[in-house]
C-alpha cells in the first residue's frame, strides 16, 4: 500500500529542513524539487524551493520561483524570499510592494527571545520584515520611509543590529539610549517566552502549520485512542466517561438531590443474574473461629480517585443547606457505602425494580427484605429502617463485569450468607460477629454509629484533600519560584547584553557622524574581553584614521590582523593608511595576503591598486580599482579611489564620473564630494567647488582638511575674511594640523596682521620644524616687522631644507638687502 500524500509531503519537508539546518544546500534543493513535483500547487513547496535557490546565491531562480505567491502576498515565506531576491537584483519597489501586500501575515508576529535549540521559526517576524523593508526603501532612495522601517524593527527587537546600522547609514539622528533598553513590552515577551519555550512544550503556533517542523502529537493524548496502549486507562480517561450526560452516577446524584423518586421508573437496567461482592469474606470477617470482631478496613479512597471522581463529603451538605435531615442522612449513608470499597455497584433486576414501585420491596439478593418487626425481634435495640435507605438499597447500578471469584454465587448459596436467607451486609455497614455487636448493620438503623463512621470518613477525606491541596500549592509555589528565578536570570543577562549593544551602538553612531574622539572614548569603555575583538578594534582604527593619526591607526589594524588573519572588512582603509605612511613594502604584502584569502573581494583589489598608486603607476592602479567596482558596484570607496587616480592623470571628466558613481552608491561618502570639489577647483569653477566642499563638510563637520579646502576656494574668490574664519575653525578642530595653521598665518599676513601671523607661525614651527615653507613664511614676517637678522636666519634654514626652492629664497634675501640699501639712501637724503 503506497503512503498517503500528506505523509510524503511531511517527510519531504522534514528532509529539506534537515539539509538546510546542516547547510547541505544542494541536498535541500534536490529534495525540494521532489516536493514541488509531488505537491506543485502548495505555496509551501514553492517557498522551500525558492529558499534553497536564495541560499545558494541564485537570485534570479529564487525570484522566479517565489514571484507567483510572493508578489501577491499570499504566502509570507514566498513574499520574504521574493523581497530578498528583489533587493539583490535592484528591483527594490517590487520587493516593497510584495511585503506590503503580505503585511497582514507578519505584522503581528514577534519571535524575539522565542528561539531555542529545540524550537525555531522558519518564517520571519515583523522586526525582520521591517528591517528588510528599510533596506529596500533606502536603496530605492526613500530615506524617510527607510528610517521609519528601521525604527519599527528596533522597537520590536532591540538586537536587530542590521537595522541599527542601516539607520546610522541614512544619517538619521538616533537616541541610542532609547533604542537599547528593556521596555515593559519586551519584559512581558521575555516572561511569556520562558513559559512557552523552556517550561512547556512547543505549541502549534511555534512551528509552521502543516510544516515539517510541526511538533509531534502528545502520545499520552493519543493513547486513549490506541486499543493496544495501556496508557489509555488513566484517571483522566475514566473521568471523561463519567462526565457524560448518560452517566448513571450523575443521573442518580441529581435524582437524590432533587428528590424526584418517580424518575427511577424510566431507568434502564440489564436483565440477568446479579453479582454481589462480599467485602467481609475479603477482609477475613467470615473465617470460622474468629471470635473477635473484625478490624475496620483501611480508609482508602483509591477506588473513586482512580475513577477521577472527587469524593467530597462536605460538598453536598454545604452547597444544599435547604435539604431535610432525612435526605442528608441518606446522602451520607450513600457516600459512606461507596467510600468503603464498593468498587462495583449492584443493580437489582427488573423484577425487583417493578416491585419497588409496589407495596412489597425486595433486597438485592432477590429475597424480601426483613420487616421492621422481624428486625426488631432479632435485635430489639435496632430502630426500623428508614424509607430513604430502602430506596437507596433498591437502586444500585449494574456492573458490566462479573469477577471470577463471585461467579459461583450465581447458582449456589453465597459464602457468608445468613442461615435465615438474609444477605450479609458488606463493609462496616453489614459486618456481624459472635460478640453480639450491632456496629454497622445495614438494616439496624443504628444512626449514631453510622454518623460517627461518616464523621471519621469525612475527616479522613478532608485531611487527604488538604494534604493534596497543600502538596499542589507547594508544587505550584516551587514552580512559580523557579519561573521567577529564571525570569530574573534572563532579565539580568538581557540587561547586560543591552548595555553591551548600547555601547557598541553609541561608539558606531559617533563614528558614523565623525565624532571620533567620543567614539574612541566609548569604545574604550567596553569590557576588555569585548574590546579586544576584530570589529571593535577596526572601528577604533577607523576613528584614528579619520583624525589623520595614521601611526596609531596602524597599530590597531595590526592587532586586528593578528586576531583574525582572514578578515576582510575595513582592510581597504588599512591599505590607505599604509599609503599615507609611504610603507610600500607593507602595503604590497597586505595586497598579496588579501588576494590569497579572497581574490574576488573588492578589498583585495583596492589594496593592490593602492600599492600601484604608491609606486606612481596610476594606470595599473586604475585597472585594479575598476576591477573592485566590477566585483561590487555598491563599493563606494573603490569608485572614489578610481577618481583620485583620474585626477592624478588629469582626466577630469572620468574623475567626475567616478566620483558621481561613488555618491550614487553611498550618498554620505564625503570623500567623493571632496573629490568633486577638487576637480571643479582645478578647472576654475570655484563656486561649484565651494558647494561640493560644503556638502562634504556637512557630512563630516570635524574634518579640518575640508574646512581648509573651503578657505582656499574663498581666497580665490577674493574673500579672505571668510577664508580666515574657515581656517580658524580648522585650527580649533585639529590644533596639530600644520596645513590649517599655515594657511591661517598666510591669510593674516595678507590682511596686514603680522603680529597675529607671527604667533601662529611660532606654534607651527614646533609642529612642523622641518617644513621649508614654514621657515620661509617666518622670514617674510620678520622682514615686515623689520627684524632682519631673524628673517635672514629663517630664509637660510628654508634654503637648506628645500634646495630646489633656492631661487625664490635667494630673491627674498636679495629683496631684503635692497630694502637695506633703499633705507640707507633715504637716510643720506
PDB file of N, CA and C in Angstrom, residues 377-429:
ATOM      1  N   UNK A 377     -37.299  -7.964  66.301  1.00  0.00           N
ATOM      2  CA  UNK A 377     -37.286  -9.204  67.078  1.00  0.00           C
ATOM      3  C   UNK A 377     -35.890  -9.773  67.181  1.00  0.00           C
ATOM      4  N   UNK A 378     -35.125  -9.648  66.122  1.00  0.00           N
ATOM      5  CA  UNK A 378     -33.757 -10.146  66.173  1.00  0.00           C
ATOM      6  C   UNK A 378     -32.913  -9.305  67.096  1.00  0.00           C
ATOM      7  N   UNK A 379     -33.023  -7.997  66.958  1.00  0.00           N
ATOM      8  CA  UNK A 379     -32.226  -7.075  67.777  1.00  0.00           C
ATOM      9  C   UNK A 379     -33.153  -5.974  68.243  1.00  0.00           C
ATOM     10  N   UNK A 380     -33.582  -6.020  69.488  1.00  0.00           N
ATOM     11  CA  UNK A 380     -34.555  -5.017  69.951  1.00  0.00           C
ATOM     12  C   UNK A 380     -34.004  -3.603  69.935  1.00  0.00           C
ATOM     13  N   UNK A 381     -32.696  -3.464  69.972  1.00  0.00           N
ATOM     14  CA  UNK A 381     -32.115  -2.117  70.067  1.00  0.00           C
ATOM     15  C   UNK A 381     -32.076  -1.402  68.734  1.00  0.00           C
ATOM     16  N   UNK A 382     -32.334  -2.144  67.658  1.00  0.00           N
ATOM     17  CA  UNK A 382     -32.221  -1.542  66.321  1.00  0.00           C
ATOM     18  C   UNK A 382     -33.547  -0.919  65.938  1.00  0.00           C
ATOM     19  N   UNK A 383     -33.479   0.318  65.478  1.00  0.00           N
ATOM     20  CA  UNK A 383     -34.695   1.014  65.042  1.00  0.00           C
ATOM     21  C   UNK A 383     -35.102   0.540  63.663  1.00  0.00           C
ATOM     22  N   UNK A 384     -36.333   0.732  63.297  1.00  0.00           N
ATOM     23  CA  UNK A 384     -36.758   0.323  61.941  1.00  0.00           C
ATOM     24  C   UNK A 384     -35.988   1.091  60.875  1.00  0.00           C
ATOM     25  N   UNK A 385     -35.849   0.436  59.705  1.00  0.00           N
ATOM     26  CA  UNK A 385     -35.100   1.052  58.598  1.00  0.00           C
ATOM     27  C   UNK A 385     -35.904   2.178  57.982  1.00  0.00           C
ATOM     28  N   UNK A 386     -35.168   3.258  57.609  1.00  0.00           N
ATOM     29  CA  UNK A 386     -35.831   4.428  57.042  1.00  0.00           C
ATOM     30  C   UNK A 386     -36.152   4.170  55.566  1.00  0.00           C
ATOM     31  N   UNK A 387     -37.174   4.925  55.117  1.00  0.00           N
ATOM     32  CA  UNK A 387     -37.621   4.763  53.733  1.00  0.00           C
ATOM     33  C   UNK A 387     -36.535   5.170  52.743  1.00  0.00           C
ATOM     34  N   UNK A 388     -35.791   6.249  53.032  1.00  0.00           N
ATOM     35  CA  UNK A 388     -34.746   6.697  52.108  1.00  0.00           C
ATOM     36  C   UNK A 388     -33.665   5.647  51.945  1.00  0.00           C
ATOM     37  N   UNK A 389     -33.400   4.931  53.042  1.00  0.00           N
ATOM     38  CA  UNK A 389     -32.383   3.886  52.956  1.00  0.00           C
ATOM     39  C   UNK A 389     -32.871   2.729  52.104  1.00  0.00           C
ATOM     40  N   UNK A 390     -34.126   2.413  52.239  1.00  0.00           N
ATOM     41  CA  UNK A 390     -34.657   1.321  51.437  1.00  0.00           C
ATOM     42  C   UNK A 390     -34.644   1.671  49.958  1.00  0.00           C
ATOM     43  N   UNK A 391     -34.942   2.919  49.662  1.00  0.00           N
ATOM     44  CA  UNK A 391     -34.889   3.349  48.263  1.00  0.00           C
ATOM     45  C   UNK A 391     -33.474   3.225  47.721  1.00  0.00           C
ATOM     46  N   UNK A 392     -32.525   3.607  48.494  1.00  0.00           N
ATOM     47  CA  UNK A 392     -31.128   3.542  48.039  1.00  0.00           C
ATOM     48  C   UNK A 392     -30.690   2.104  47.806  1.00  0.00           C
ATOM     49  N   UNK A 393     -31.163   1.198  48.701  1.00  0.00           N
ATOM     50  CA  UNK A 393     -30.781  -0.200  48.552  1.00  0.00           C
ATOM     51  C   UNK A 393     -31.395  -0.821  47.309  1.00  0.00           C
ATOM     52  N   UNK A 394     -32.529  -0.272  46.858  1.00  0.00           N
ATOM     53  CA  UNK A 394     -33.184  -0.869  45.703  1.00  0.00           C
ATOM     54  C   UNK A 394     -32.583  -0.392  44.390  1.00  0.00           C
ATOM     55  N   UNK A 395     -31.973   0.768  44.390  1.00  0.00           N
ATOM     56  CA  UNK A 395     -31.485   1.354  43.133  1.00  0.00           C
ATOM     57  C   UNK A 395     -29.977   1.418  43.194  1.00  0.00           C
ATOM     58  N   UNK A 396     -29.344   0.413  42.661  1.00  0.00           N
ATOM     59  CA  UNK A 396     -27.884   0.394  42.581  1.00  0.00           C
ATOM     60  C   UNK A 396     -27.497   0.025  41.154  1.00  0.00           C
ATOM     61  N   UNK A 397     -26.427   0.609  40.661  1.00  0.00           N
ATOM     62  CA  UNK A 397     -26.075   0.387  39.252  1.00  0.00           C
ATOM     63  C   UNK A 397     -25.611  -1.028  39.009  1.00  0.00           C
ATOM     64  N   UNK A 398     -25.747  -1.408  37.746  1.00  0.00           N
ATOM     65  CA  UNK A 398     -25.351  -2.742  37.320  1.00  0.00           C
ATOM     66  C   UNK A 398     -23.890  -2.752  36.970  1.00  0.00           C
ATOM     67  N   UNK A 399     -23.200  -3.773  37.380  1.00  0.00           N
ATOM     68  CA  UNK A 399     -21.804  -3.939  36.980  1.00  0.00           C
ATOM     69  C   UNK A 399     -21.763  -4.772  35.725  1.00  0.00           C
ATOM     70  N   UNK A 400     -21.018  -4.277  34.754  1.00  0.00           N
ATOM     71  CA  UNK A 400     -20.945  -4.973  33.473  1.00  0.00           C
ATOM     72  C   UNK A 400     -19.978  -6.119  33.495  1.00  0.00           C
ATOM     73  N   UNK A 401     -19.228  -6.238  34.540  1.00  0.00           N
ATOM     74  CA  UNK A 401     -18.232  -7.306  34.613  1.00  0.00           C
ATOM     75  C   UNK A 401     -18.492  -8.150  35.844  1.00  0.00           C
ATOM     76  N   UNK A 402     -18.358  -9.456  35.713  1.00  0.00           N
ATOM     77  CA  UNK A 402     -18.556 -10.382  36.814  1.00  0.00           C
ATOM     78  C   UNK A 402     -17.222 -10.977  37.183  1.00  0.00           C
ATOM     79  N   UNK A 403     -16.728 -10.700  38.368  1.00  0.00           N
ATOM     80  CA  UNK A 403     -15.433 -11.271  38.742  1.00  0.00           C
ATOM     81  C   UNK A 403     -15.529 -12.772  38.841  1.00  0.00           C
ATOM     82  N   UNK A 404     -14.444 -13.455  38.477  1.00  0.00           N
ATOM     83  CA  UNK A 404     -14.475 -14.926  38.568  1.00  0.00           C
ATOM     84  C   UNK A 404     -14.694 -15.427  39.966  1.00  0.00           C
ATOM     85  N   UNK A 405     -14.217 -14.697  40.949  1.00  0.00           N
ATOM     86  CA  UNK A 405     -14.325 -15.165  42.318  1.00  0.00           C
ATOM     87  C   UNK A 405     -15.749 -15.203  42.806  1.00  0.00           C
ATOM     88  N   UNK A 406     -16.630 -14.495  42.130  1.00  0.00           N
ATOM     89  CA  UNK A 406     -18.015 -14.436  42.568  1.00  0.00           C
ATOM     90  C   UNK A 406     -18.963 -15.146  41.632  1.00  0.00           C
ATOM     91  N   UNK A 407     -18.404 -15.804  40.625  1.00  0.00           N
ATOM     92  CA  UNK A 407     -19.291 -16.465  39.656  1.00  0.00           C
ATOM     93  C   UNK A 407     -20.042 -17.634  40.278  1.00  0.00           C
ATOM     94  N   UNK A 408     -19.473 -18.276  41.272  1.00  0.00           N
ATOM     95  CA  UNK A 408     -20.157 -19.414  41.897  1.00  0.00           C
ATOM     96  C   UNK A 408     -21.347 -19.002  42.713  1.00  0.00           C
ATOM     97  N   UNK A 409     -21.386 -17.760  43.101  1.00  0.00           N
ATOM     98  CA  UNK A 409     -22.513 -17.298  43.921  1.00  0.00           C
ATOM     99  C   UNK A 409     -23.771 -17.100  43.121  1.00  0.00           C
ATOM    100  N   UNK A 410     -23.662 -17.198  41.770  1.00  0.00           N
ATOM    101  CA  UNK A 410     -24.866 -17.002  40.972  1.00  0.00           C
ATOM    102  C   UNK A 410     -25.792 -18.205  41.105  1.00  0.00           C
ATOM    103  N   UNK A 411     -25.212 -19.399  41.024  1.00  0.00           N
ATOM    104  CA  UNK A 411     -26.039 -20.610  41.040  1.00  0.00           C
ATOM    105  C   UNK A 411     -26.195 -21.207  42.416  1.00  0.00           C
ATOM    106  N   UNK A 412     -25.318 -20.964  43.325  1.00  0.00           N
ATOM    107  CA  UNK A 412     -25.398 -21.576  44.640  1.00  0.00           C
ATOM    108  C   UNK A 412     -25.440 -20.550  45.732  1.00  0.00           C
ATOM    109  N   UNK A 413     -25.602 -21.022  46.950  1.00  0.00           N
ATOM    110  CA  UNK A 413     -25.638 -20.084  48.072  1.00  0.00           C
ATOM    111  C   UNK A 413     -24.267 -19.447  48.254  1.00  0.00           C
ATOM    112  N   UNK A 414     -24.274 -18.165  48.564  1.00  0.00           N
ATOM    113  CA  UNK A 414     -23.039 -17.411  48.736  1.00  0.00           C
ATOM    114  C   UNK A 414     -22.443 -17.699  50.098  1.00  0.00           C
ATOM    115  N   UNK A 415     -21.116 -17.529  50.096  1.00  0.00           N
ATOM    116  CA  UNK A 415     -20.451 -17.638  51.392  1.00  0.00           C
ATOM    117  C   UNK A 415     -20.845 -16.464  52.245  1.00  0.00           C
ATOM    118  N   UNK A 416     -20.860 -16.702  53.524  1.00  0.00           N
ATOM    119  CA  UNK A 416     -21.140 -15.623  54.447  1.00  0.00           C
ATOM    120  C   UNK A 416     -22.586 -15.225  54.509  1.00  0.00           C
ATOM    121  N   UNK A 417     -23.448 -15.964  53.847  1.00  0.00           N
ATOM    122  CA  UNK A 417     -24.857 -15.595  53.926  1.00  0.00           C
ATOM    123  C   UNK A 417     -25.452 -16.072  55.229  1.00  0.00           C
ATOM    124  N   UNK A 418     -26.375 -15.329  55.674  1.00  0.00           N
ATOM    125  CA  UNK A 418     -27.054 -15.665  56.918  1.00  0.00           C
ATOM    126  C   UNK A 418     -27.871 -16.934  56.705  1.00  0.00           C
ATOM    127  N   UNK A 419     -27.903 -17.872  57.690  1.00  0.00           N
ATOM    128  CA  UNK A 419     -28.722 -19.094  57.530  1.00  0.00           C
ATOM    129  C   UNK A 419     -30.179 -18.792  57.323  1.00  0.00           C
ATOM    130  N   UNK A 420     -30.612 -17.629  57.768  1.00  0.00           N
ATOM    131  CA  UNK A 420     -32.027 -17.286  57.602  1.00  0.00           C
ATOM    132  C   UNK A 420     -32.332 -16.781  56.196  1.00  0.00           C
ATOM    133  N   UNK A 421     -31.262 -16.723  55.350  1.00  0.00           N
ATOM    134  CA  UNK A 421     -31.511 -16.308  53.957  1.00  0.00           C
ATOM    135  C   UNK A 421     -31.261 -14.847  53.715  1.00  0.00           C
ATOM    136  N   UNK A 422     -30.810 -14.111  54.743  1.00  0.00           N
ATOM    137  CA  UNK A 422     -30.567 -12.695  54.561  1.00  0.00           C
ATOM    138  C   UNK A 422     -29.120 -12.495  54.175  1.00  0.00           C
ATOM    139  N   UNK A 423     -28.901 -11.738  53.152  1.00  0.00           N
ATOM    140  CA  UNK A 423     -27.522 -11.459  52.706  1.00  0.00           C
ATOM    141  C   UNK A 423     -26.810 -10.639  53.745  1.00  0.00           C
ATOM    142  N   UNK A 424     -25.582 -11.071  54.009  1.00  0.00           N
ATOM    143  CA  UNK A 424     -24.779 -10.352  54.996  1.00  0.00           C
ATOM    144  C   UNK A 424     -24.299  -9.046  54.391  1.00  0.00           C
ATOM    145  N   UNK A 425     -24.382  -7.986  55.106  1.00  0.00           N
ATOM    146  CA  UNK A 425     -24.033  -6.657  54.593  1.00  0.00           C
ATOM    147  C   UNK A 425     -22.536  -6.560  54.384  1.00  0.00           C
ATOM    148  N   UNK A 426     -22.143  -5.715  53.425  1.00  0.00           N
ATOM    149  CA  UNK A 426     -20.711  -5.553  53.100  1.00  0.00           C
ATOM    150  C   UNK A 426     -20.107  -4.458  53.937  1.00  0.00           C
ATOM    151  N   UNK A 427     -18.776  -4.566  54.117  1.00  0.00           N
ATOM    152  CA  UNK A 427     -18.032  -3.500  54.816  1.00  0.00           C
ATOM    153  C   UNK A 427     -18.445  -3.408  56.252  1.00  0.00           C
ATOM    154  N   UNK A 428     -18.303  -2.239  56.773  1.00  0.00           N
ATOM    155  CA  UNK A 428     -18.622  -1.974  58.163  1.00  0.00           C
ATOM    156  C   UNK A 428     -20.100  -1.825  58.395  1.00  0.00           C
ATOM    157  N   UNK A 429     -20.835  -1.691  57.287  1.00  0.00           N
ATOM    158  CA  UNK A 429     -22.260  -1.464  57.481  1.00  0.00           C
ATOM    159  C   UNK A 429     -23.003  -2.760  57.755  1.00  0.00           C
TER     160      UNK A 429
END
